[in-house]
Tab-separated table of C-alpha atoms and ligand atoms in Angstrom:
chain	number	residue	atom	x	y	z
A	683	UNK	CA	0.000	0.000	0.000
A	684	UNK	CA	0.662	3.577	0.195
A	685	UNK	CA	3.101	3.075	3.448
A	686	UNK	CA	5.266	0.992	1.752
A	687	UNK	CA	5.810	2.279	-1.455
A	688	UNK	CA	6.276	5.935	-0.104
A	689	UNK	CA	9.924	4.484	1.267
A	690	UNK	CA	10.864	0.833	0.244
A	691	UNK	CA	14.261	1.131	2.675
A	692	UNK	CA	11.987	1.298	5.543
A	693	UNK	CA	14.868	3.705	7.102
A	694	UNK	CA	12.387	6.882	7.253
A	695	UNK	CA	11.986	5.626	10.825
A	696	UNK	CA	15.393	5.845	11.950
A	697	UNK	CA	16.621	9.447	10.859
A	698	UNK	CA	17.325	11.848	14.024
A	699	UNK	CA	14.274	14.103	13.612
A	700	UNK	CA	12.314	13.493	16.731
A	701	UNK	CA	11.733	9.643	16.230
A	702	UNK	CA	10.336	10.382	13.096
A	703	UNK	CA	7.905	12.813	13.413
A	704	UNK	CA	8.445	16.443	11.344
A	705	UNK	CA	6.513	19.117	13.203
A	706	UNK	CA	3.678	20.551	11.376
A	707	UNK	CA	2.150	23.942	12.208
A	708	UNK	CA	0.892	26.717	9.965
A	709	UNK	CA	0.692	29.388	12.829
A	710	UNK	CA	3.635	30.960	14.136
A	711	UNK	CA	3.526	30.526	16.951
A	712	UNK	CA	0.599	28.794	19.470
A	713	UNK	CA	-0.115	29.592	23.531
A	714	UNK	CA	0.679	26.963	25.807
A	715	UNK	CA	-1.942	25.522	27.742
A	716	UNK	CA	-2.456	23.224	30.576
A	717	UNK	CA	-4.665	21.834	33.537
A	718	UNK	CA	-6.063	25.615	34.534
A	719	UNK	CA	-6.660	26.798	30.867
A	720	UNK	CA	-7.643	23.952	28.612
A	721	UNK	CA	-11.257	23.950	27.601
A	722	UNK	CA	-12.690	21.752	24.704
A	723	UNK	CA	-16.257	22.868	23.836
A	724	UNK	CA	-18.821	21.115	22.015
A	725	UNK	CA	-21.629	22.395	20.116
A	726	UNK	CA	-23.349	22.886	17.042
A	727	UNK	CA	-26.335	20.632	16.006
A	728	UNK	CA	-26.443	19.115	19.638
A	729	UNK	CA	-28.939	19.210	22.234
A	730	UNK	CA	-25.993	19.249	25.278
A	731	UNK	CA	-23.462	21.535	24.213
A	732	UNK	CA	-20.671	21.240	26.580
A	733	UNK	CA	-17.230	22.277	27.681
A	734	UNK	CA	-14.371	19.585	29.264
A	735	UNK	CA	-11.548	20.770	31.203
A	736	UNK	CA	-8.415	18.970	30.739
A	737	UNK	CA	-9.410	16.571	33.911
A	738	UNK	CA	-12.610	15.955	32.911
A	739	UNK	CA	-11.297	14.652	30.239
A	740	UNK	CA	-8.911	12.201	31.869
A	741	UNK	CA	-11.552	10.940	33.952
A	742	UNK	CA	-13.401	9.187	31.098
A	743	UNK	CA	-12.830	6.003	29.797
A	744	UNK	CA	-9.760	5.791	27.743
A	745	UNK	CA	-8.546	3.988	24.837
A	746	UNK	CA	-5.029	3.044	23.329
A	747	UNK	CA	-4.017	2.052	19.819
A	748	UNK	CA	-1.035	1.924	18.225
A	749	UNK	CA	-0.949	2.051	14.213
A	750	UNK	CA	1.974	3.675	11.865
A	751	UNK	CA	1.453	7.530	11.616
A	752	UNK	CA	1.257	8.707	7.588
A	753	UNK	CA	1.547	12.197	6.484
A	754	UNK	CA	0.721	12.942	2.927
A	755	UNK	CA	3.957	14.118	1.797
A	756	UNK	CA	5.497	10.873	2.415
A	757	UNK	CA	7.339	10.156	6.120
A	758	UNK	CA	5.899	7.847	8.801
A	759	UNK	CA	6.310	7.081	12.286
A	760	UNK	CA	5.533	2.789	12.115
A	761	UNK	CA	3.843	2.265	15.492
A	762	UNK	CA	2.762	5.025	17.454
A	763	UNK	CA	0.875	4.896	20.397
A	764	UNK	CA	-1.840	7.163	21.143
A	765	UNK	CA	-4.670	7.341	23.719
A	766	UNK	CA	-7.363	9.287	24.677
A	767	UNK	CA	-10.966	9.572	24.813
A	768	UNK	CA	-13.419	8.187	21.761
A	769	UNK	CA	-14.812	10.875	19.895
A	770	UNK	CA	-17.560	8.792	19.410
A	771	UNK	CA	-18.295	8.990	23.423
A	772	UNK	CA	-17.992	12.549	23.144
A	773	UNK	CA	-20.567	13.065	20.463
A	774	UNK	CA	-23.048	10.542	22.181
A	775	UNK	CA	-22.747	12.528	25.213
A	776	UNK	CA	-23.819	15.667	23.814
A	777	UNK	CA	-26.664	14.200	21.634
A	778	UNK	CA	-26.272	14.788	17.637
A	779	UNK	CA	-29.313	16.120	15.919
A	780	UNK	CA	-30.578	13.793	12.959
A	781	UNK	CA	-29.788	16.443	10.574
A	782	UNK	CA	-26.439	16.691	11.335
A	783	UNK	CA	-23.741	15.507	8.759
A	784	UNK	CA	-20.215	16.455	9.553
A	785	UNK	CA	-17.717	17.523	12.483
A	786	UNK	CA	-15.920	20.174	12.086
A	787	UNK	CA	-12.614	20.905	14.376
A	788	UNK	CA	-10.766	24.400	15.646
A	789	UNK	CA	-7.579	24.894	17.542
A	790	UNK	CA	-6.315	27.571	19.845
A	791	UNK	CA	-3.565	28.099	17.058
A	792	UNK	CA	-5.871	30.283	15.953
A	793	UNK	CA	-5.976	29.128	12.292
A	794	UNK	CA	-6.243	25.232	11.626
A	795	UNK	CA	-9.267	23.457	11.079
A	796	UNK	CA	-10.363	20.026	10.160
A	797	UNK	CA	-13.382	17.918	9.327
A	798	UNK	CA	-15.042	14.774	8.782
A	799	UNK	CA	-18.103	12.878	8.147
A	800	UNK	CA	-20.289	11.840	10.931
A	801	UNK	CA	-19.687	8.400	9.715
A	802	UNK	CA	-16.162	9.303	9.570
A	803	UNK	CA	-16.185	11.081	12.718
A	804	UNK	CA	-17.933	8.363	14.709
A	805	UNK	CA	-14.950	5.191	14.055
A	806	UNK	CA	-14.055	3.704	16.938
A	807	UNK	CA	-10.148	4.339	15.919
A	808	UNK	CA	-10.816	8.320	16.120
A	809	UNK	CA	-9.822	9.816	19.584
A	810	UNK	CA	-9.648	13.241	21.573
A	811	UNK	CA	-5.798	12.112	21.920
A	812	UNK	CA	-4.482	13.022	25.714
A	813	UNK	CA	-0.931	10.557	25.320
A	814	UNK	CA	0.983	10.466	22.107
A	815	UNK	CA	4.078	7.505	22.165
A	816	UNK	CA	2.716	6.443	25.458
A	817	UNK	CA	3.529	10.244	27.365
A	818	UNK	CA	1.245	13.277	27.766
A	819	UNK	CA	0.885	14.628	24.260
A	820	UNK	CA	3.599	17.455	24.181
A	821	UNK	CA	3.088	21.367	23.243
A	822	UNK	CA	4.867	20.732	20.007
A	823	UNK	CA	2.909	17.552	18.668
A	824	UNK	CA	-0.197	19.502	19.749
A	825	UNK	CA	-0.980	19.459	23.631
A	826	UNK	CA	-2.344	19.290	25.776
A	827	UNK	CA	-5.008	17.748	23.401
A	828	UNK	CA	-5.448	17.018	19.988
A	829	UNK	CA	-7.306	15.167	17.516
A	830	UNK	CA	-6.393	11.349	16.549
A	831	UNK	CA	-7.489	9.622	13.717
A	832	UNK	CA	-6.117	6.873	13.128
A	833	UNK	CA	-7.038	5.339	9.517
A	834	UNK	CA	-6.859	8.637	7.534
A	835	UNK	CA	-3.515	11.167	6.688
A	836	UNK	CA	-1.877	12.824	9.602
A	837	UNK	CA	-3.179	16.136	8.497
A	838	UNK	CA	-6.163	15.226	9.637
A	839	UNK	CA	-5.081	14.801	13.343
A	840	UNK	CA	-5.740	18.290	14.455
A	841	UNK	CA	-3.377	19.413	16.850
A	842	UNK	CA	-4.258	21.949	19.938
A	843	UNK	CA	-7.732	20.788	19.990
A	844	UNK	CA	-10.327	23.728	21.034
A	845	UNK	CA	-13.374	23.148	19.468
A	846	UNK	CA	-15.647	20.356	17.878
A	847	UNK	CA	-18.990	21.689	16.050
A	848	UNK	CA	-21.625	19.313	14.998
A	849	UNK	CA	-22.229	20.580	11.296
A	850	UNK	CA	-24.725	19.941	8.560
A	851	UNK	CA	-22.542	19.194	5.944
A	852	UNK	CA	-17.960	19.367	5.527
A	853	UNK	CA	-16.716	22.087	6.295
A	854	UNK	CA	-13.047	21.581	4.206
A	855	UNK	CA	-10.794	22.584	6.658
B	139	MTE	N1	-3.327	22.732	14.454
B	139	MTE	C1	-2.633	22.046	13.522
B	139	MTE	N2	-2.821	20.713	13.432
B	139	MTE	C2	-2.127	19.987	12.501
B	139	MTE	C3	-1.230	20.605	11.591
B	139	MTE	C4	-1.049	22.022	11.713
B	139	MTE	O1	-0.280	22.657	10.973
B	139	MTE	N3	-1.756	22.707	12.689
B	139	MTE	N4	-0.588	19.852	10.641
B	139	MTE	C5	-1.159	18.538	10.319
B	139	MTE	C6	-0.247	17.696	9.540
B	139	MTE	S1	-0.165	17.966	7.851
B	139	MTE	C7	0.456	16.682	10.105
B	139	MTE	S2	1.393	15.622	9.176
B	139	MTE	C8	0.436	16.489	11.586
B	139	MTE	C9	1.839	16.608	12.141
B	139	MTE	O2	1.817	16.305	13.511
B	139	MTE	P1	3.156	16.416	14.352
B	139	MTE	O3	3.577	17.879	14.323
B	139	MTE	O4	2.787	15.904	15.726
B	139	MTE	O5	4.195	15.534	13.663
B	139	MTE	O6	-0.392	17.414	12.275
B	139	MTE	C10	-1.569	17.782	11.579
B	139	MTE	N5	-2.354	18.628	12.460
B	140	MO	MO1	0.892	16.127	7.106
């Protein structure tokens, strides 16, 4: 497949950058947050819009997978652990409207957004991401919280998560 072809020496994993990871960010520079100023709201088509702090968000059930990481223009990380909380349980708990289609995503960067399906949105491989490679996700790959979705292109994977809207159709990001 794609992952194999995009580096048939398999040494894309070993060079010195970071264990293998580039870092990706089209704002200059992004406000660090933690335990007293992390919020994630959600609203949109939803009949419980609602707003986590970072430790309400560690008290939920969490989940960890580990898959190879994929960026579109070509490097990846093989086996990277993530875990967090299902987006899935997120959505549930704040009730989606029947008309809704889409999710879209914001970030305190300030700029970056994301979206996907509802279908999409609703895998059980997508994840509000707390731990990245088995540590708290770090500022630079996104912290304190970002996006994880595990069978699609890393640009997906919103980093600096702030915001999920329930949405009647894609917003392209
Ligand atoms: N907020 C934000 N999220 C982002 C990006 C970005 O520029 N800003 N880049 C995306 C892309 S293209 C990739 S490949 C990954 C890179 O994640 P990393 O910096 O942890 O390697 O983040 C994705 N999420
Ligand atoms: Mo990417």
């Amino acid at each position: 497949g794609a992952v194999s072809d995009s580096d048939p020496t398999g040494l894309t994993g070993l060079l010195p950058n970071g264990g293998g990871f580039r870092y990706y960010s089209v704002a200059a520079s992004v406000p660090r947050k933690g335990p007293e100023d992390y919020r994630l709201t959600v609203d949109g088509l939803v009949d419980r819009p609602a707003t986590y702090t970072l430790d309400a968000l560690r008290k939920l059930p969490q989940t960890r997978m580990v898959r190879d990481v994929q960026c579109v223009t070509g490097w990846r990380v093989p086996e990277t652990p993530f875990e967090g909380v299902r987006l899935s349980r997120i959505l549930d708990a704040a009730g989606v409207r029947p008309d809704a289609k889409a999710v879209r995503f914001t970030c305190f960067d300030g700029t970056y957004s994301e979206s996907l399906t509802m279908e999409q949105a609703r895998r059980p491989d997508v994840l509000v991401a707390l731990r990245m490679r088995d540590r708290p996700v770090e500022h630079a790959h996104g912290g304190p919280v970002r996006l994880y979705v595990a069978p699609m292109y890393f640009y997906k994977s919103a980093k600096w998560l702030s915001g999920i809207s329930v949405t009647p159709d894609v917003r392209p990001g």
